[in-house]
Amino acid sequence: MDHRLATDLRRLPELLGLTLRYAQSVLDGLDERPVVPSRAVGAGGGEGLDEGPGEGLGQGLGQGLGEEGGGVEGALAEFGARWAPWLSASAGGRYLGFVTGGATPAALAGDWLTSVFDQNSNSGLDGAGQALERETVGLLRELFGLGPEHSGTFVSGATLSNTVGLAIAREWLGERLGVSPAEDGAGALGTVRVLSGAPHSSIGKALSVLGLGRNALVTVPTLPGREAVDPVALDRALADTPGPAVVVANAGTVNTVDFDDLTAIAGLKRRHDFWLHTDAAFGAFAGLSPEHAHLVAGLGLADSVCVDLHKWLNVPYDSAVQFTRRQDLQARVFSNAAAYLGPLGPDPDLVHLTPENSHRLRALAAWFTLRAYGRQGHREIVERDIDCARRLGDELAADPAFRLLAPVRLNVVCFTLADRPTPERLAALREAAAGEVFVTPTVFGGTAALRAAFSNWRTTHTDVGRAAQALRTAAKGLG
Ligand SMILES: *Cc1c(COP(=O)(O)O)cnc(C)c1O
């Protein structure tokens, strides 16, 4: 054994202790460190990170691999000095960009143990990993009020969950037309139409990956001033669509967290032939709050459902779940037949259900947090985040420097500057505030805007106060 490896093996308890103490110092410092270090704030594409070596960031770049490593201790020291200061505090309570969750204590413990056990949970051949993953899917089904008709699989994020859902939809279209895209290619389907009101960008990406093409997407009008699809317009669009179609319903849009009427959309199946895929990446969690559960009424009527877990469940990246009523079609798409793998059977191994073959025991972090905090604990996170969003919305609405672009429906505040809301001024505002609060840019209704999304279990009213203060100060600084 290489002498560095042998030394690290001998010192493992001590080195894990060192790493633990380092991890603790990072977590203890979350409240005080910059939410995003100033030189790492990009205008959108992470440009700041490409500015080259300067003060701090990138210091010592270009050392190369070299022959001999520094062991755990050396790697940790180098990481702590060269990289850690430039990573964002996205695990903390004032990182409000995109839709970003943190990691609950139990999720963190589960994630560490995922690496300790280092399972490849893709089959039932080697222990209980796959069974644990299935048990966790069952817990999530309960959490979201789905029934046993929905099977589920873990994937790396909502983009993959949408991709898998639409891959099953593609195979369903084939079934309707008497062909199999999995065998004969997407071309066997002819022209495919995927109808949606305000789909997430990942839907276009999924259609590209699946060979259906981004142009398969037909954007259906939304209700006036809203991001929710107009059910009458959808009815009409379906009537104009020859043959079976796919509808992507949106349960929680990223700009204004608007919800399609899922029950009304499912009701259109009485008149039209379509696969209903619902993107509920973070919106599914509205179901945990009695006051907001009506927003996701009808979620279970979908043929496939996407839910992200590294957002509002607060497990570490990367984790999401894909639910479907047609596991048989899913297995047709993703089956990975080989002599050394098990037969498909009625309950196929996970290797036959997603684009991945090998994968980590991704479910363990979710299992830990669900067992540790239960429905009540996760409801509290969701309700507190909603309350924080409402408070920030109230603070900004009351401030003449700002203007809300939509009511705070759930956990996102979509706002802009009252005076000259140009992308440049908003970027300057964002960067000036980024040490205290990180928000991300968007455009809503043709107006450049900012979004503050609350989905971290750590966020408190104190964070809202600090965030509002930072935004006010930054706005004053713009002149
Ligand atoms: C975040 C999000 C996605 C994509 O999720 P990733 O985890 O980044 O892959 C898809 N749809 C919606 C509605 C989202 O909010």
Short mmCIF file of C-alpha atoms and ligand atoms in Angstrom, two decimals:
data_model
loop_
_atom_site.label_atom_id
_atom_site.label_comp_id
_atom_site.label_asym_id
_atom_site.label_seq_id
_atom_site.Cartn_x
_atom_site.Cartn_y
_atom_site.Cartn_z
CA MET A 1 0.00 0.00 0.00
CA ASP A 2 1.24 3.49 -0.83
CA HIS A 3 2.76 4.94 2.32
CA ARG A 4 0.40 7.95 2.37
CA LEU A 5 -2.59 5.63 2.14
CA ALA A 6 -1.16 3.34 4.81
CA THR A 7 -0.55 6.29 7.12
CA ASP A 8 -4.06 7.66 6.56
CA LEU A 9 -5.54 4.24 7.22
CA ARG A 10 -3.65 3.97 10.51
CA ARG A 11 -4.65 7.51 11.48
CA LEU A 12 -8.24 7.24 10.24
CA PRO A 13 -10.02 7.94 13.55
CA GLU A 14 -7.80 10.95 14.15
CA LEU A 15 -8.29 12.22 10.57
CA LEU A 16 -12.05 11.79 10.74
CA GLY A 17 -11.94 13.74 14.00
CA LEU A 18 -9.97 16.48 12.29
CA THR A 19 -12.49 16.59 9.44
CA LEU A 20 -15.36 16.64 11.93
CA ARG A 21 -13.88 19.60 13.80
CA TYR A 22 -13.28 21.40 10.52
CA ALA A 23 -16.88 20.68 9.41
CA GLN A 24 -18.15 21.97 12.74
CA SER A 25 -16.22 25.21 12.33
CA VAL A 26 -17.70 25.69 8.86
CA LEU A 27 -21.25 25.13 10.12
CA ASP A 28 -20.67 27.32 13.18
CA GLY A 29 -19.45 30.11 10.88
CA LEU A 30 -22.36 30.00 8.42
CA ASP A 31 -24.11 32.99 9.97
CA GLU A 32 -21.04 35.20 9.84
CA ARG A 33 -19.32 34.31 6.59
CA PRO A 34 -20.31 36.15 3.40
CA VAL A 35 -23.30 34.44 1.81
CA VAL A 36 -21.43 34.71 -1.48
CA PRO A 37 -17.83 35.99 -1.29
CA SER A 38 -17.65 39.25 -3.23
CA ARG A 39 -15.23 38.21 -5.96
CA ALA A 40 -17.24 35.08 -6.65
CA VAL A 41 -20.50 36.87 -7.52
CA GLY A 42 -21.08 36.45 -11.24
CA ALA A 43 -23.52 38.41 -13.37
CA GLY A 44 -25.22 35.11 -14.09
CA GLY A 45 -22.80 32.63 -15.54
CA GLY A 46 -20.32 32.53 -12.68
CA GLU A 47 -18.08 34.95 -14.60
CA GLY A 48 -16.51 36.18 -11.40
CA LEU A 49 -14.89 32.82 -10.91
CA ASP A 50 -13.10 33.09 -14.23
CA GLU A 51 -11.36 36.33 -13.49
CA GLY A 52 -8.18 34.43 -12.88
CA PRO A 53 -5.94 34.23 -9.88
CA GLY A 54 -6.13 37.28 -7.69
CA GLU A 55 -6.29 38.06 -4.03
CA GLY A 56 -7.29 34.80 -2.44
CA LEU A 57 -9.41 33.09 -5.05
CA GLY A 58 -7.33 30.76 -7.16
CA GLN A 59 -4.23 31.44 -5.08
CA GLY A 60 -1.68 28.80 -5.92
CA LEU A 61 -3.54 27.68 -9.04
CA GLY A 62 -1.48 25.68 -11.45
CA GLN A 63 0.38 23.58 -8.89
CA GLY A 64 -0.55 20.52 -10.88
CA LEU A 65 -0.90 16.98 -9.69
CA GLY A 66 2.73 16.24 -8.82
CA GLU A 67 3.98 12.81 -7.77
CA GLU A 68 3.22 12.71 -4.09
CA GLY A 69 0.03 13.78 -2.34
CA GLY A 70 -0.34 15.38 1.05
CA GLY A 71 -2.60 12.82 2.70
CA VAL A 72 -5.93 13.81 4.24
CA GLU A 73 -4.26 16.41 6.42
CA GLY A 74 -2.52 18.07 3.48
CA ALA A 75 -5.60 17.99 1.24
CA LEU A 76 -7.77 19.41 4.02
CA ALA A 77 -5.32 22.23 4.75
CA GLU A 78 -5.08 23.13 1.07
CA PHE A 79 -8.86 23.00 0.56
CA GLY A 80 -9.42 25.11 3.67
CA ALA A 81 -6.96 27.74 2.49
CA ARG A 82 -7.53 27.86 -1.24
CA TRP A 83 -11.15 26.91 -1.87
CA ALA A 84 -13.37 26.94 1.20
CA PRO A 85 -13.28 30.75 1.64
CA TRP A 86 -14.65 31.13 -1.88
CA LEU A 87 -17.51 28.72 -1.59
CA SER A 88 -20.91 30.22 -0.92
CA ALA A 89 -22.81 29.81 2.35
CA SER A 90 -25.58 28.03 0.47
CA ALA A 91 -26.04 25.75 3.48
CA GLY A 92 -27.06 28.81 5.53
CA GLY A 93 -30.23 30.79 6.07
CA ARG A 94 -29.68 33.81 3.78
CA TYR A 95 -28.80 32.10 0.53
CA LEU A 96 -32.08 32.83 -1.24
CA GLY A 97 -30.96 32.29 -4.83
CA PHE A 98 -32.58 29.79 -7.21
CA VAL A 99 -34.52 27.39 -4.98
CA THR A 100 -31.92 26.06 -2.62
CA GLY A 101 -32.28 23.84 0.39
CA GLY A 102 -29.75 23.14 3.10
CA ALA A 103 -29.11 19.88 4.89
CA THR A 104 -30.88 19.06 8.15
CA PRO A 105 -28.67 17.52 10.85
CA ALA A 106 -30.17 14.10 10.17
CA ALA A 107 -29.79 14.48 6.40
CA LEU A 108 -26.15 15.41 6.92
CA ALA A 109 -25.60 12.36 9.13
CA GLY A 110 -27.31 10.16 6.54
CA ASP A 111 -25.21 11.64 3.77
CA TRP A 112 -21.97 11.00 5.65
CA LEU A 113 -23.01 7.40 6.24
CA THR A 114 -23.85 7.04 2.56
CA SER A 115 -20.15 7.46 1.87
CA VAL A 116 -19.16 5.28 4.81
CA PHE A 117 -21.21 2.35 3.49
CA ASP A 118 -20.46 3.26 -0.14
CA GLN A 119 -23.22 1.05 -1.53
CA ASN A 120 -24.14 0.73 -5.14
CA SER A 121 -27.86 0.33 -4.60
CA ASN A 122 -28.80 -0.62 -8.15
CA SER A 123 -29.89 -4.21 -7.56
CA GLY A 124 -31.09 -6.60 -4.91
CA LEU A 125 -28.09 -8.89 -5.37
CA ASP A 126 -25.90 -7.48 -2.63
CA GLY A 127 -27.81 -6.47 0.44
CA ALA A 128 -30.55 -4.12 1.52
CA GLY A 129 -29.59 -0.88 -0.24
CA GLN A 130 -32.28 -1.18 -2.87
CA ALA A 131 -34.88 -2.14 -0.25
CA LEU A 132 -33.97 0.94 1.79
CA GLU A 133 -34.40 3.07 -1.29
CA ARG A 134 -37.85 1.57 -1.85
CA GLU A 135 -38.86 2.09 1.76
CA THR A 136 -37.82 5.74 1.45
CA VAL A 137 -39.92 6.14 -1.69
CA GLY A 138 -42.85 4.83 0.38
CA LEU A 139 -42.21 7.45 3.08
CA LEU A 140 -42.10 10.19 0.44
CA ARG A 141 -45.30 8.92 -1.14
CA GLU A 142 -47.00 9.29 2.23
CA LEU A 143 -45.49 12.74 2.73
CA PHE A 144 -46.96 13.94 -0.58
CA GLY A 145 -50.25 12.07 -0.24
CA LEU A 146 -49.65 9.79 -3.22
CA GLY A 147 -51.09 6.29 -3.33
CA PRO A 148 -49.59 2.86 -4.02
CA GLU A 149 -50.36 3.25 -7.74
CA HIS A 150 -47.35 5.52 -7.96
CA SER A 151 -44.01 3.76 -7.88
CA GLY A 152 -40.95 5.91 -7.38
CA THR A 153 -37.24 6.05 -8.07
CA PHE A 154 -34.44 8.25 -6.81
CA VAL A 155 -32.55 10.37 -9.32
CA SER A 156 -30.01 13.15 -9.00
CA GLY A 157 -32.33 16.15 -9.34
CA ALA A 158 -35.56 17.49 -10.76
CA THR A 159 -34.04 17.82 -14.23
CA LEU A 160 -33.42 14.09 -14.29
CA SER A 161 -36.82 13.47 -12.70
CA ASN A 162 -38.48 15.46 -15.48
CA THR A 163 -36.36 13.65 -18.06
CA VAL A 164 -37.33 10.24 -16.74
CA GLY A 165 -41.01 11.26 -16.54
CA LEU A 166 -40.96 12.47 -20.13
CA ALA A 167 -39.08 9.35 -21.24
CA ILE A 168 -41.96 7.28 -19.84
CA ALA A 169 -44.38 9.64 -21.59
CA ARG A 170 -42.50 9.05 -24.84
CA GLU A 171 -42.90 5.29 -24.44
CA TRP A 172 -46.58 5.77 -23.64
CA LEU A 173 -47.02 7.70 -26.90
CA GLY A 174 -45.41 4.73 -28.61
CA GLU A 175 -47.85 2.36 -26.94
CA ARG A 176 -50.74 4.48 -28.22
CA LEU A 177 -49.33 4.48 -31.75
CA GLY A 178 -48.27 0.83 -31.77
CA VAL A 179 -44.50 1.46 -31.83
CA SER A 180 -41.70 1.43 -29.26
CA PRO A 181 -39.41 4.47 -29.20
CA ALA A 182 -37.15 2.54 -26.80
CA GLU A 183 -36.51 -0.02 -29.55
CA ASP A 184 -36.97 1.97 -32.72
CA GLY A 185 -36.00 5.50 -31.71
CA ALA A 186 -38.02 8.63 -31.14
CA GLY A 187 -38.40 9.04 -34.92
CA ALA A 188 -40.97 6.22 -34.86
CA LEU A 189 -43.39 8.63 -33.19
CA GLY A 190 -43.50 11.27 -35.91
CA THR A 191 -44.27 14.74 -34.61
CA VAL A 192 -44.75 14.94 -30.84
CA ARG A 193 -46.40 17.81 -29.00
CA VAL A 194 -45.72 18.63 -25.39
CA LEU A 195 -48.10 21.27 -24.06
CA SER A 196 -47.37 23.44 -21.04
CA GLY A 197 -48.11 26.91 -19.66
CA ALA A 198 -44.93 28.07 -17.93
CA PRO A 199 -42.58 25.07 -17.97
CA HIS A 200 -39.24 25.02 -16.19
CA SER A 201 -36.20 25.27 -18.49
CA SER A 202 -35.33 21.66 -17.71
CA ILE A 203 -38.32 20.51 -19.77
CA GLY A 204 -36.70 21.84 -22.95
CA LYS A 205 -33.44 20.17 -21.98
CA ALA A 206 -35.24 16.88 -21.36
CA LEU A 207 -36.96 17.06 -24.75
CA SER A 208 -33.60 17.65 -26.40
CA VAL A 209 -32.04 14.67 -24.59
CA LEU A 210 -34.98 12.43 -25.45
CA GLY A 211 -34.80 13.12 -29.16
CA LEU A 212 -38.22 14.75 -29.18
CA GLY A 213 -36.61 18.13 -29.68
CA ARG A 214 -37.07 21.43 -27.92
CA ASN A 215 -39.51 22.47 -30.64
CA ALA A 216 -41.92 19.77 -29.47
CA LEU A 217 -42.85 22.19 -26.70
CA VAL A 218 -46.07 24.09 -27.37
CA THR A 219 -46.47 26.98 -24.98
CA VAL A 220 -50.08 27.36 -23.92
CA PRO A 221 -51.38 30.76 -22.77
CA THR A 222 -51.44 31.37 -19.04
CA LEU A 223 -54.13 33.17 -17.05
CA PRO A 224 -53.86 37.00 -17.23
CA GLY A 225 -50.87 38.23 -15.20
CA ARG A 226 -50.19 34.71 -13.99
CA GLU A 227 -47.87 31.78 -14.67
CA ALA A 228 -50.67 29.23 -14.24
CA VAL A 229 -51.94 27.72 -17.46
CA ASP A 230 -55.37 28.80 -18.71
CA PRO A 231 -57.35 25.52 -18.66
CA VAL A 232 -59.66 26.75 -21.43
CA ALA A 233 -56.65 27.52 -23.63
CA LEU A 234 -55.18 24.11 -22.82
CA ASP A 235 -58.46 22.43 -23.75
CA ARG A 236 -58.37 24.27 -27.07
CA ALA A 237 -54.71 23.45 -27.69
CA LEU A 238 -55.39 19.77 -27.04
CA ALA A 239 -58.32 19.86 -29.45
CA ASP A 240 -55.93 21.27 -32.07
CA THR A 241 -53.38 18.52 -31.44
CA PRO A 242 -53.61 15.52 -33.73
CA GLY A 243 -53.12 12.23 -31.91
CA PRO A 244 -52.03 11.60 -28.32
CA ALA A 245 -50.03 14.35 -26.61
CA VAL A 246 -48.08 15.10 -23.46
CA VAL A 247 -49.09 17.80 -20.99
CA VAL A 248 -46.60 19.15 -18.48
CA ALA A 249 -48.46 20.68 -15.56
CA ASN A 250 -46.54 23.06 -13.33
CA ALA A 251 -46.98 22.93 -9.58
CA GLY A 252 -44.79 25.76 -8.38
CA THR A 253 -43.14 27.96 -11.02
CA VAL A 254 -39.77 29.42 -10.10
CA ASN A 255 -40.61 33.09 -10.69
CA THR A 256 -43.83 33.49 -8.75
CA VAL A 257 -44.61 29.98 -7.46
CA ASP A 258 -47.80 29.76 -9.43
CA PHE A 259 -49.75 26.52 -9.66
CA ASP A 260 -51.69 25.06 -12.55
CA ASP A 261 -55.12 23.74 -11.60
CA LEU A 262 -54.05 20.09 -11.48
CA THR A 263 -57.56 18.71 -11.03
CA ALA A 264 -58.95 20.70 -13.95
CA ILE A 265 -56.08 19.58 -16.18
CA ALA A 266 -56.54 15.93 -15.25
CA GLY A 267 -60.26 16.39 -16.00
CA LEU A 268 -59.40 17.21 -19.61
CA LYS A 269 -58.49 13.55 -20.04
CA ARG A 270 -62.18 12.86 -20.40
CA ARG A 271 -62.04 14.62 -23.76
CA HIS A 272 -58.43 14.29 -24.87
CA ASP A 273 -55.79 11.60 -24.97
CA PHE A 274 -52.62 12.74 -23.16
CA TRP A 275 -49.96 11.77 -20.66
CA LEU A 276 -49.96 14.11 -17.68
CA HIS A 277 -46.56 14.88 -16.21
CA THR A 278 -46.53 17.23 -13.23
CA ASP A 279 -43.39 19.17 -12.34
CA ALA A 280 -43.79 19.71 -8.60
CA ALA A 281 -40.06 20.09 -7.96
CA PHE A 282 -40.56 22.17 -4.84
CA GLY A 283 -44.29 22.94 -5.08
CA ALA A 284 -45.17 19.44 -3.85
CA PHE A 285 -44.15 20.61 -0.38
CA ALA A 286 -47.09 23.03 -0.32
CA GLY A 287 -49.09 19.91 0.55
CA LEU A 288 -47.41 19.83 3.97
CA SER A 289 -49.00 23.15 4.96
CA PRO A 290 -52.74 22.83 5.60
CA GLU A 291 -53.16 26.46 4.55
CA HIS A 292 -51.56 25.78 1.15
CA ALA A 293 -52.39 22.15 0.45
CA HIS A 294 -55.17 23.14 -1.94
CA LEU A 295 -52.47 24.35 -4.37
CA VAL A 296 -51.43 20.75 -5.04
CA ALA A 297 -54.87 19.15 -4.92
CA GLY A 298 -54.95 16.59 -7.72
CA LEU A 299 -51.18 15.94 -7.66
CA GLY A 300 -51.91 12.22 -7.51
CA LEU A 301 -53.91 12.32 -10.74
CA ALA A 302 -50.72 12.73 -12.77
CA ASP A 303 -49.17 9.85 -14.70
CA SER A 304 -45.73 11.00 -13.63
CA VAL A 305 -44.60 13.45 -10.97
CA CYS A 306 -41.26 15.19 -10.41
CA VAL A 307 -40.23 16.19 -6.88
CA ASP A 308 -36.85 17.59 -5.91
CA LEU A 309 -35.44 16.61 -2.55
CA HIS A 310 -32.30 18.75 -2.39
CA LYS A 311 -34.58 21.78 -2.36
CA TRP A 312 -37.31 21.75 0.27
CA LEU A 313 -36.70 18.39 1.91
CA ASN A 314 -33.29 19.81 2.87
CA VAL A 315 -31.14 16.85 1.98
CA PRO A 316 -27.72 17.57 0.45
CA TYR A 317 -27.22 17.59 -3.31
CA ASP A 318 -27.98 15.60 -5.32
CA SER A 319 -31.38 14.09 -4.78
CA ALA A 320 -34.84 13.98 -6.31
CA VAL A 321 -37.59 11.45 -6.85
CA GLN A 322 -39.62 10.46 -9.87
CA PHE A 323 -43.05 8.96 -9.39
CA THR A 324 -45.02 7.16 -12.09
CA ARG A 325 -48.08 5.02 -12.61
CA ARG A 326 -46.39 3.06 -15.39
CA GLN A 327 -43.29 1.38 -14.06
CA ASP A 328 -43.67 -1.17 -16.85
CA LEU A 329 -43.04 1.53 -19.46
CA GLN A 330 -40.22 2.97 -17.35
CA ALA A 331 -38.50 -0.43 -17.37
CA ARG A 332 -38.98 -0.68 -21.12
CA VAL A 333 -37.07 2.58 -21.54
CA PHE A 334 -34.29 2.01 -19.04
CA SER A 335 -33.89 -1.78 -18.96
CA ASN A 336 -30.24 -2.74 -18.88
CA ALA A 337 -30.23 -6.41 -19.76
CA ALA A 338 -27.02 -8.32 -19.06
CA ALA A 339 -26.29 -11.88 -18.09
CA TYR A 340 -24.93 -10.88 -14.69
CA LEU A 341 -27.89 -8.69 -13.77
CA GLY A 342 -31.18 -10.00 -12.48
CA PRO A 343 -34.18 -10.60 -14.75
CA LEU A 344 -36.60 -7.73 -15.15
CA GLY A 345 -39.61 -9.40 -13.51
CA PRO A 346 -42.65 -7.54 -12.22
CA ASP A 347 -40.60 -5.44 -9.77
CA PRO A 348 -37.41 -4.62 -11.65
CA ASP A 349 -34.14 -3.77 -9.95
CA LEU A 350 -33.33 -0.08 -9.89
CA VAL A 351 -30.68 -0.57 -12.57
CA HIS A 352 -33.60 -0.96 -15.00
CA LEU A 353 -35.45 2.20 -13.99
CA THR A 354 -33.27 5.27 -14.46
CA PRO A 355 -30.55 6.54 -16.80
CA GLU A 356 -27.98 5.54 -14.18
CA ASN A 357 -26.72 2.05 -13.60
CA SER A 358 -24.46 2.38 -10.59
CA HIS A 359 -25.52 4.98 -8.09
CA ARG A 360 -24.86 5.84 -4.46
CA LEU A 361 -27.38 5.00 -1.76
CA ARG A 362 -28.88 8.42 -2.42
CA ALA A 363 -32.01 7.63 -0.44
CA LEU A 364 -30.23 7.39 2.90
CA ALA A 365 -30.10 11.14 3.61
CA ALA A 366 -33.84 11.41 2.85
CA TRP A 367 -34.54 8.35 4.99
CA PHE A 368 -32.63 9.88 7.91
CA THR A 369 -34.37 13.24 7.82
CA LEU A 370 -37.83 11.69 7.42
CA ARG A 371 -37.25 9.26 10.30
CA ALA A 372 -35.67 12.00 12.44
CA TYR A 373 -38.26 14.76 12.03
CA GLY A 374 -41.31 13.09 10.54
CA ARG A 375 -44.15 14.92 8.90
CA GLN A 376 -44.38 17.42 11.73
CA GLY A 377 -40.74 18.50 11.53
CA HIS A 378 -40.84 18.91 7.79
CA ARG A 379 -44.15 20.75 7.95
CA GLU A 380 -42.57 23.21 10.38
CA ILE A 381 -39.70 23.90 7.95
CA VAL A 382 -42.15 24.51 5.10
CA GLU A 383 -44.43 26.76 7.15
CA ARG A 384 -41.56 28.78 8.59
CA ASP A 385 -40.07 29.33 5.13
CA ILE A 386 -43.45 30.46 3.82
CA ASP A 387 -43.79 32.82 6.76
CA CYS A 388 -40.29 34.21 6.12
CA ALA A 389 -41.12 34.81 2.46
CA ARG A 390 -44.29 36.64 3.47
CA ARG A 391 -42.35 38.83 5.90
CA LEU A 392 -39.72 39.77 3.36
CA GLY A 393 -42.51 40.46 0.88
CA ASP A 394 -44.22 42.76 3.39
CA GLU A 395 -40.96 44.59 4.17
CA LEU A 396 -40.17 45.19 0.51
CA ALA A 397 -43.75 46.13 -0.39
CA ALA A 398 -43.69 48.76 2.36
CA ASP A 399 -40.41 50.23 1.08
CA PRO A 400 -40.75 52.84 -1.69
CA ALA A 401 -37.46 51.66 -3.21
CA PHE A 402 -38.99 48.31 -4.16
CA ARG A 403 -41.98 46.92 -5.94
CA LEU A 404 -43.37 43.37 -5.76
CA LEU A 405 -44.16 41.87 -9.16
CA ALA A 406 -46.44 39.16 -7.82
CA PRO A 407 -48.12 38.32 -4.54
CA VAL A 408 -46.08 36.01 -2.32
CA ARG A 409 -48.02 32.82 -2.98
CA LEU A 410 -45.67 30.47 -1.19
CA ASN A 411 -41.93 30.74 -0.61
CA VAL A 412 -40.65 33.13 -3.28
CA VAL A 413 -40.60 36.92 -3.33
CA CYS A 414 -40.43 38.26 -6.90
CA PHE A 415 -39.52 41.96 -6.75
CA THR A 416 -37.77 44.77 -8.56
CA LEU A 417 -36.56 48.33 -8.06
CA ALA A 418 -39.31 50.96 -8.15
CA ASP A 419 -36.95 53.34 -9.95
CA ARG A 420 -35.32 52.30 -13.27
CA PRO A 421 -35.31 48.52 -12.84
CA THR A 422 -32.65 47.84 -15.46
CA PRO A 423 -30.73 44.55 -15.46
CA GLU A 424 -27.56 46.55 -14.72
CA ARG A 425 -28.99 48.27 -11.66
CA LEU A 426 -30.41 45.02 -10.39
CA ALA A 427 -27.07 43.28 -10.89
CA ALA A 428 -25.35 46.06 -8.93
CA LEU A 429 -27.93 45.70 -6.17
CA ARG A 430 -27.49 41.96 -6.05
CA GLU A 431 -23.73 42.17 -5.88
CA ALA A 432 -23.76 44.89 -3.23
CA ALA A 433 -26.02 42.76 -1.04
CA ALA A 434 -24.43 39.36 -1.73
CA GLY A 435 -22.35 39.26 1.41
CA GLU A 436 -25.54 39.36 3.48
CA VAL A 437 -28.17 37.89 1.18
CA PHE A 438 -27.97 36.10 -2.13
CA VAL A 439 -30.85 36.51 -4.58
CA THR A 440 -30.97 35.63 -8.27
CA PRO A 441 -32.09 37.57 -11.35
CA THR A 442 -35.08 36.86 -13.52
CA VAL A 443 -37.48 38.55 -15.91
CA PHE A 444 -41.16 38.56 -15.11
CA GLY A 445 -43.82 40.01 -17.39
CA GLY A 446 -41.07 41.70 -19.40
CA THR A 447 -39.61 43.42 -16.32
CA ALA A 448 -36.13 42.65 -15.02
CA ALA A 449 -36.52 41.38 -11.48
CA LEU A 450 -34.99 39.54 -8.55
CA ARG A 451 -36.18 36.47 -6.72
CA ALA A 452 -35.69 35.58 -3.08
CA ALA A 453 -36.60 31.93 -2.52
CA PHE A 454 -36.96 30.46 0.97
CA SER A 455 -36.36 26.74 1.30
CA ASN A 456 -33.63 26.33 3.90
CA TRP A 457 -34.44 24.74 7.29
CA ARG A 458 -32.10 27.20 9.07
CA THR A 459 -33.79 30.43 7.96
CA THR A 460 -35.32 32.51 10.76
CA HIS A 461 -36.98 35.91 11.15
CA THR A 462 -33.54 37.26 12.09
CA ASP A 463 -32.31 36.24 8.64
CA VAL A 464 -35.29 38.00 7.04
CA GLY A 465 -34.42 41.18 8.95
CA ARG A 466 -30.78 41.01 7.86
CA ALA A 467 -31.79 40.28 4.26
CA ALA A 468 -34.25 43.19 4.10
CA GLN A 469 -31.71 45.55 5.66
CA ALA A 470 -29.01 44.50 3.18
CA LEU A 471 -31.34 45.01 0.21
CA ARG A 472 -32.41 48.45 1.49
CA THR A 473 -28.82 49.54 2.03
CA ALA A 474 -27.80 48.26 -1.40
CA ALA A 475 -30.73 50.09 -3.04
CA LYS A 476 -29.76 53.36 -1.33
CA GLY A 477 -26.20 52.88 -2.56
CA LEU A 478 -27.40 52.81 -6.18
CA GLY A 479 -28.54 56.42 -5.99
C1 LIG B 1 -35.32 23.36 -9.59
C2 LIG B 1 -36.35 22.96 -10.54
C3 LIG B 1 -36.10 22.05 -11.57
C4 LIG B 1 -34.73 21.51 -11.86
O1 LIG B 1 -34.16 20.96 -10.73
P1 LIG B 1 -32.65 20.52 -10.57
O2 LIG B 1 -32.65 19.92 -9.22
O3 LIG B 1 -31.83 21.77 -10.67
O4 LIG B 1 -32.32 19.56 -11.64
C5 LIG B 1 -37.16 21.68 -12.36
N1 LIG B 1 -38.39 22.20 -12.17
C6 LIG B 1 -38.66 23.10 -11.21
C7 LIG B 1 -40.04 23.63 -11.06
C8 LIG B 1 -37.65 23.51 -10.36
O5 LIG B 1 -37.91 24.39 -9.39
#
